[in-house]
PDB file of C-alpha atoms in Angstrom:
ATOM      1  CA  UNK A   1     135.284  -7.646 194.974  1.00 47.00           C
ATOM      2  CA  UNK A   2     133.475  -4.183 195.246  1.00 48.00           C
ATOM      3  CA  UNK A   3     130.970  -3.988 192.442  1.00 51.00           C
ATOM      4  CA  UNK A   4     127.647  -5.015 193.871  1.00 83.00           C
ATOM      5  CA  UNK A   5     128.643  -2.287 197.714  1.00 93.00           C
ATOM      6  CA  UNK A   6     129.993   0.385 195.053  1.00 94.00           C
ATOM      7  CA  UNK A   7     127.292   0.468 192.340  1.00 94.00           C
ATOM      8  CA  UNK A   8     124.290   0.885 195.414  1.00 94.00           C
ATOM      9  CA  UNK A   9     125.967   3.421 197.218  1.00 96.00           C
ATOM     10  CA  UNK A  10     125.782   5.390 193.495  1.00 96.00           C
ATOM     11  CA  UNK A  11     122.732   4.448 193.074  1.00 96.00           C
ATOM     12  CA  UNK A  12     121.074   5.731 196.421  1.00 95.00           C
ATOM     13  CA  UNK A  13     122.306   8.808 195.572  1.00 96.00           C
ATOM     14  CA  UNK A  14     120.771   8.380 191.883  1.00 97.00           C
ATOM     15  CA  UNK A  15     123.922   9.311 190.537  1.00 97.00           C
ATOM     16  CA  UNK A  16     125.421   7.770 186.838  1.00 96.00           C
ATOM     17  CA  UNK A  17     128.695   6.514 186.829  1.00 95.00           C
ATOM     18  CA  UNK A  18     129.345   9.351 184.608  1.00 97.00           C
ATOM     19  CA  UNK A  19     128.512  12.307 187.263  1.00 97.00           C
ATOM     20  CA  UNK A  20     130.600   9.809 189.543  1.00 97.00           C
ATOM     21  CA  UNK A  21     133.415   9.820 187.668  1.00 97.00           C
ATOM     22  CA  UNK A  22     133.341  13.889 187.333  1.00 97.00           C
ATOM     23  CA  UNK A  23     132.633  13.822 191.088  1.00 96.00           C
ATOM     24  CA  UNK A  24     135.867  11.984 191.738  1.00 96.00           C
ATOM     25  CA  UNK A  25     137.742  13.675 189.212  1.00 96.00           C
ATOM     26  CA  UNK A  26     138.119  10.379 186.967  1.00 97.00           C
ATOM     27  CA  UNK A  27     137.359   9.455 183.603  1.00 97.00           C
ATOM     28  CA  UNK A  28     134.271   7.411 183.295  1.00 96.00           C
ATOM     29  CA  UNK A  29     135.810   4.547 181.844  1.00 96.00           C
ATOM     30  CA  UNK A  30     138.016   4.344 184.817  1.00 96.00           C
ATOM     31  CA  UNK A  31     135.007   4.684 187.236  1.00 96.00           C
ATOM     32  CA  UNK A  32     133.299   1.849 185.230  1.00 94.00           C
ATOM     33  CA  UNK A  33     135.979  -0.711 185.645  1.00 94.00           C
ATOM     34  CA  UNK A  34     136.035   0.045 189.147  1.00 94.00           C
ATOM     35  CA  UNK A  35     133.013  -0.470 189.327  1.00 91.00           C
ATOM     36  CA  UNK A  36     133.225  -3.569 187.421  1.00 89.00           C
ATOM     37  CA  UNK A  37     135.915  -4.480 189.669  1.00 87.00           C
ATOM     38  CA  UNK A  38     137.574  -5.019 186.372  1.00 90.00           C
ATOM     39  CA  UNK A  39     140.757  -2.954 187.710  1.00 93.00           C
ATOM     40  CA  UNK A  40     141.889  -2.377 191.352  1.00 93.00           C
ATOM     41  CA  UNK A  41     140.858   1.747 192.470  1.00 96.00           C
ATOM     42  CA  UNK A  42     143.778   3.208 193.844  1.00 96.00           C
ATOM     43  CA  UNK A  43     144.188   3.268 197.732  1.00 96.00           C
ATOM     44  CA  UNK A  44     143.593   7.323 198.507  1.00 94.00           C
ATOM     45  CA  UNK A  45     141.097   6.955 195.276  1.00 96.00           C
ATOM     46  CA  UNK A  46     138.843   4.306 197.772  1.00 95.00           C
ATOM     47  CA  UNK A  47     139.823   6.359 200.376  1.00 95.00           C
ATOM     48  CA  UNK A  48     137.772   9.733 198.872  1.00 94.00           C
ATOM     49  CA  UNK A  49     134.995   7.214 197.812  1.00 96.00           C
ATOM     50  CA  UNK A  50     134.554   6.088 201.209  1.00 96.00           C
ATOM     51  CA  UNK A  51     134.682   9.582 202.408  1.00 94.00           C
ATOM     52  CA  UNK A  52     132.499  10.765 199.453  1.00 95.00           C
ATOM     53  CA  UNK A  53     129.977   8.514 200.604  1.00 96.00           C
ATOM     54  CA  UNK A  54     130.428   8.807 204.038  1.00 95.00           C
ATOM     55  CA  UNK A  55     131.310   4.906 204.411  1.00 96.00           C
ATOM     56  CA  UNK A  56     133.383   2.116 206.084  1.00 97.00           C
ATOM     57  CA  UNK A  57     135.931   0.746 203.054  1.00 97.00           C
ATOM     58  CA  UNK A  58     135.354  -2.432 203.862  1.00 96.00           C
ATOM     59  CA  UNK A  59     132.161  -2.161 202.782  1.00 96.00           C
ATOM     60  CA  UNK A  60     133.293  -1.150 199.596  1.00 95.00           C
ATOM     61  CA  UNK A  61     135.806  -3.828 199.982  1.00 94.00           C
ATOM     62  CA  UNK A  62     132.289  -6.200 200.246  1.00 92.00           C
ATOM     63  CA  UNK A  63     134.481  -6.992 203.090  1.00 94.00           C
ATOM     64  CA  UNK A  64     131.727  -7.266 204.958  1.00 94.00           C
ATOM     65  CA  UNK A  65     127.753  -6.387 204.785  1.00 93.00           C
ATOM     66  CA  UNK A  66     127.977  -3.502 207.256  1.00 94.00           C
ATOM     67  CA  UNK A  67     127.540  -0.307 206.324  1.00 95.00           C
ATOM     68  CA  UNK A  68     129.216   2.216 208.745  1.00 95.00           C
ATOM     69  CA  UNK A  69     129.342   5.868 208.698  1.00 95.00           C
ATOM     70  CA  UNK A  70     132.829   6.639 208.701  1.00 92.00           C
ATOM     71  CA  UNK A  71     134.045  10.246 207.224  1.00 79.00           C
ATOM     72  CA  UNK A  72     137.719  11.152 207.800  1.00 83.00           C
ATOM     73  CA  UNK A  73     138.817  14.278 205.891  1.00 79.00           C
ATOM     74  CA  UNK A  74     142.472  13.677 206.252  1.00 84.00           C
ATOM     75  CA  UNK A  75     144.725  10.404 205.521  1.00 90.00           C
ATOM     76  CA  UNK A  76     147.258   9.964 208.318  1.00 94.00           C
ATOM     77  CA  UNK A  77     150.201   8.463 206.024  1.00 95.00           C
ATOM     78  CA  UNK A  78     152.450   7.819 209.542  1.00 97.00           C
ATOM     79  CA  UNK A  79     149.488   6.300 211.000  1.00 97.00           C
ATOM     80  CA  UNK A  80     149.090   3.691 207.656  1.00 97.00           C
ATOM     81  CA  UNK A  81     152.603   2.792 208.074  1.00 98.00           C
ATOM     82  CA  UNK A  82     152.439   1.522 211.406  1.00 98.00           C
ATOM     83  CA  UNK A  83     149.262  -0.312 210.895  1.00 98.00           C
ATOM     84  CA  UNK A  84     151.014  -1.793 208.144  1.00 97.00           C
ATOM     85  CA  UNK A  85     154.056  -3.007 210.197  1.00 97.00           C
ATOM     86  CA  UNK A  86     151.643  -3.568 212.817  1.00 97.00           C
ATOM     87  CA  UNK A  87     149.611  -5.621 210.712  1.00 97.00           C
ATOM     88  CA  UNK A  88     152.431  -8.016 209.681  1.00 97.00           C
ATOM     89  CA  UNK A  89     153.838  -8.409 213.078  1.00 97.00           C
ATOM     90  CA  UNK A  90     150.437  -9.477 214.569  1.00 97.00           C
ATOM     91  CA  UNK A  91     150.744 -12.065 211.854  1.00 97.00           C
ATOM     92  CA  UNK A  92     154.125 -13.565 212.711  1.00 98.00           C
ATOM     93  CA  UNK A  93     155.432 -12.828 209.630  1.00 97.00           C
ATOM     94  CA  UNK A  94     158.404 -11.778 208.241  1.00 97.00           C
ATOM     95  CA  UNK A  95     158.694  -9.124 205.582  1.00 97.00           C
ATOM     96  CA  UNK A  96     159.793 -12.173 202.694  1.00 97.00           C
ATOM     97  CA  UNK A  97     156.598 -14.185 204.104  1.00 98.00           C
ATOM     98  CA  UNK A  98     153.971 -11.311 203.912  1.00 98.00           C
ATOM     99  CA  UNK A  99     155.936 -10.274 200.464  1.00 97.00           C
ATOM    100  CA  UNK A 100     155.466 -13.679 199.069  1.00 97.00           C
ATOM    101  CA  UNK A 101     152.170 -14.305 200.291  1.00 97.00           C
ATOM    102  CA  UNK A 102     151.242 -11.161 197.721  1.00 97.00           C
ATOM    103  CA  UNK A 103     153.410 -11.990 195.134  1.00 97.00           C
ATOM    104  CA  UNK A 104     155.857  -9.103 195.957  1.00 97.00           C
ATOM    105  CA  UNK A 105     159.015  -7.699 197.125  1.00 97.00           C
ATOM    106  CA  UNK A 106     160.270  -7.421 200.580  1.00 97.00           C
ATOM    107  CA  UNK A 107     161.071  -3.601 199.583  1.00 97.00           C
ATOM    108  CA  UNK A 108     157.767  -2.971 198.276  1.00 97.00           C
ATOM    109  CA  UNK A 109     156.366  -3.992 201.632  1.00 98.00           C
ATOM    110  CA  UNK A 110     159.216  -2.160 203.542  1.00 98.00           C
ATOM    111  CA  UNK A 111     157.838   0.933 201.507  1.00 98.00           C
ATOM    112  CA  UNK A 112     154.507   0.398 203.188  1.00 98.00           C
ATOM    113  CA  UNK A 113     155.840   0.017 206.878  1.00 98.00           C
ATOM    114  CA  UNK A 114     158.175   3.117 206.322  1.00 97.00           C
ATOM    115  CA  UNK A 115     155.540   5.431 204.768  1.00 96.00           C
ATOM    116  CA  UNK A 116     157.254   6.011 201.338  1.00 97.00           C
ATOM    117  CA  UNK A 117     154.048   4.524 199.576  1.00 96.00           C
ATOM    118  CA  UNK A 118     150.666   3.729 200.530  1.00 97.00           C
ATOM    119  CA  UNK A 119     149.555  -0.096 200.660  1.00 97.00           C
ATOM    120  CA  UNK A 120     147.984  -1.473 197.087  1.00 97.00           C
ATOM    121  CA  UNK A 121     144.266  -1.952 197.547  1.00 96.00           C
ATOM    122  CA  UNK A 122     144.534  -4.893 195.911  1.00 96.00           C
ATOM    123  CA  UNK A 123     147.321  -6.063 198.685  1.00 97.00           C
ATOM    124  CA  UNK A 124     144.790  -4.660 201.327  1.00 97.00           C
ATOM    125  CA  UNK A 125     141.896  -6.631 200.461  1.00 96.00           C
ATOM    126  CA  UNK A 126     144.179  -9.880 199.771  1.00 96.00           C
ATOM    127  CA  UNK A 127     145.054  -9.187 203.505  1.00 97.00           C
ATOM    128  CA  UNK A 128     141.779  -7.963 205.052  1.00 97.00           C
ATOM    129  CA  UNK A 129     140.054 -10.948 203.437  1.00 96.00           C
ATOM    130  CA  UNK A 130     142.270 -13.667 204.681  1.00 96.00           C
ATOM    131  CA  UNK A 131     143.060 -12.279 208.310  1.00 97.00           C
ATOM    132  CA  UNK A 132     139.557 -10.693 209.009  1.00 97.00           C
ATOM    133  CA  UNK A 133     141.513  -7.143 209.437  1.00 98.00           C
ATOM    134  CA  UNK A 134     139.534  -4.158 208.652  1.00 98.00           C
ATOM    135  CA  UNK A 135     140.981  -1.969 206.089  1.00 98.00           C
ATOM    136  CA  UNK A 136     139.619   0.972 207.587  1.00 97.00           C
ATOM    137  CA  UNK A 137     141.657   0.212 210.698  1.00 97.00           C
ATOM    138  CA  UNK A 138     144.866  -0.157 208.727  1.00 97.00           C
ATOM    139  CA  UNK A 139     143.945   3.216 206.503  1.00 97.00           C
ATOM    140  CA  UNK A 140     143.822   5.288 209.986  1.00 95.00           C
ATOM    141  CA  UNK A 141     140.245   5.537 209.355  1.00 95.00           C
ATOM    142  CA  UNK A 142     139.135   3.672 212.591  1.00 95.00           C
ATOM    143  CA  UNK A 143     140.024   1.955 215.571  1.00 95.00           C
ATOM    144  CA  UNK A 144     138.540  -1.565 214.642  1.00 95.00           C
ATOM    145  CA  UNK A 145     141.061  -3.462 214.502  1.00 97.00           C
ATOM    146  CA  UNK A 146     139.073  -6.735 213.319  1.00 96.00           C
ATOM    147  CA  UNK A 147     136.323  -6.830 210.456  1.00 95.00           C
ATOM    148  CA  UNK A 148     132.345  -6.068 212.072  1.00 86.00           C
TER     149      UNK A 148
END
């Protein structure tokens, strides 16, 4: 998913996953399976990589080969909700179908739309992937709707 975008953006700043990890405030074995896209990173985790590296998350994502500079210093959690509702009303969907599709609950989703909790990156990217959405768009941190 992201290993091949995440490991070059450490590397062009020369960094080791170790210093990485310390960076992010993360042990290094977590960094390394992230890395390894071995385990999903957490959604405001990707969200201070991307703003770390001053990045588009969909690159991360290896959503798509375009590198953008993209640095947002604050997460609008209102602003990911509606995106999130928005998101699943552009598809037609009801909250069962968009649940299902992920192998979820309707409340889980609900959760998303209503800003208790923050989208799974790992829901995201199912999403982004299949409808050509940019994640950045849905995480507030753009205004591109649709993947570059």
């Amino acid at each position: 998913m992201y290993s091949n975008h995440l490991e070059n953006l450490r590397n062009e700043l020369n960094l080791t996953k170790k210093e990485l990890a310390n960076i992010l405030g993360v042990s290094n074995s977590i960094y390394a399976r992230w890395e390894k896209n071995t385990d999903s990173i957490p959604t405001r985790r990707l969200i201070q990589i991307a703003n770390y590296f001053n990045v588009n998350i969909d690159y991360i994502l290896n959503l798509t080969n375009n590198k953008i500079a993209i640095k947002s210093n604050t997460i609008n959690y209102d602003l990911i909700a509606k995106r999130t509702r928005e998101l699943r009303i552009d598809l037609n969907m009801t909250l069962r179908e968009i649940a299902t599709f992920l192998n979820t609950t309707s409340s889980t989703w609900s959760a998303y739309e209503t800003g208790k909790t923050v989208i799974l990156s790992s829901f995201l990217t199912q999403i982004c992937k299949k409808y050509k959405y940019s994640a950045d768009w849905v995480l507030g941190r753009s205004n591109n709707k649709y993947l570059i």
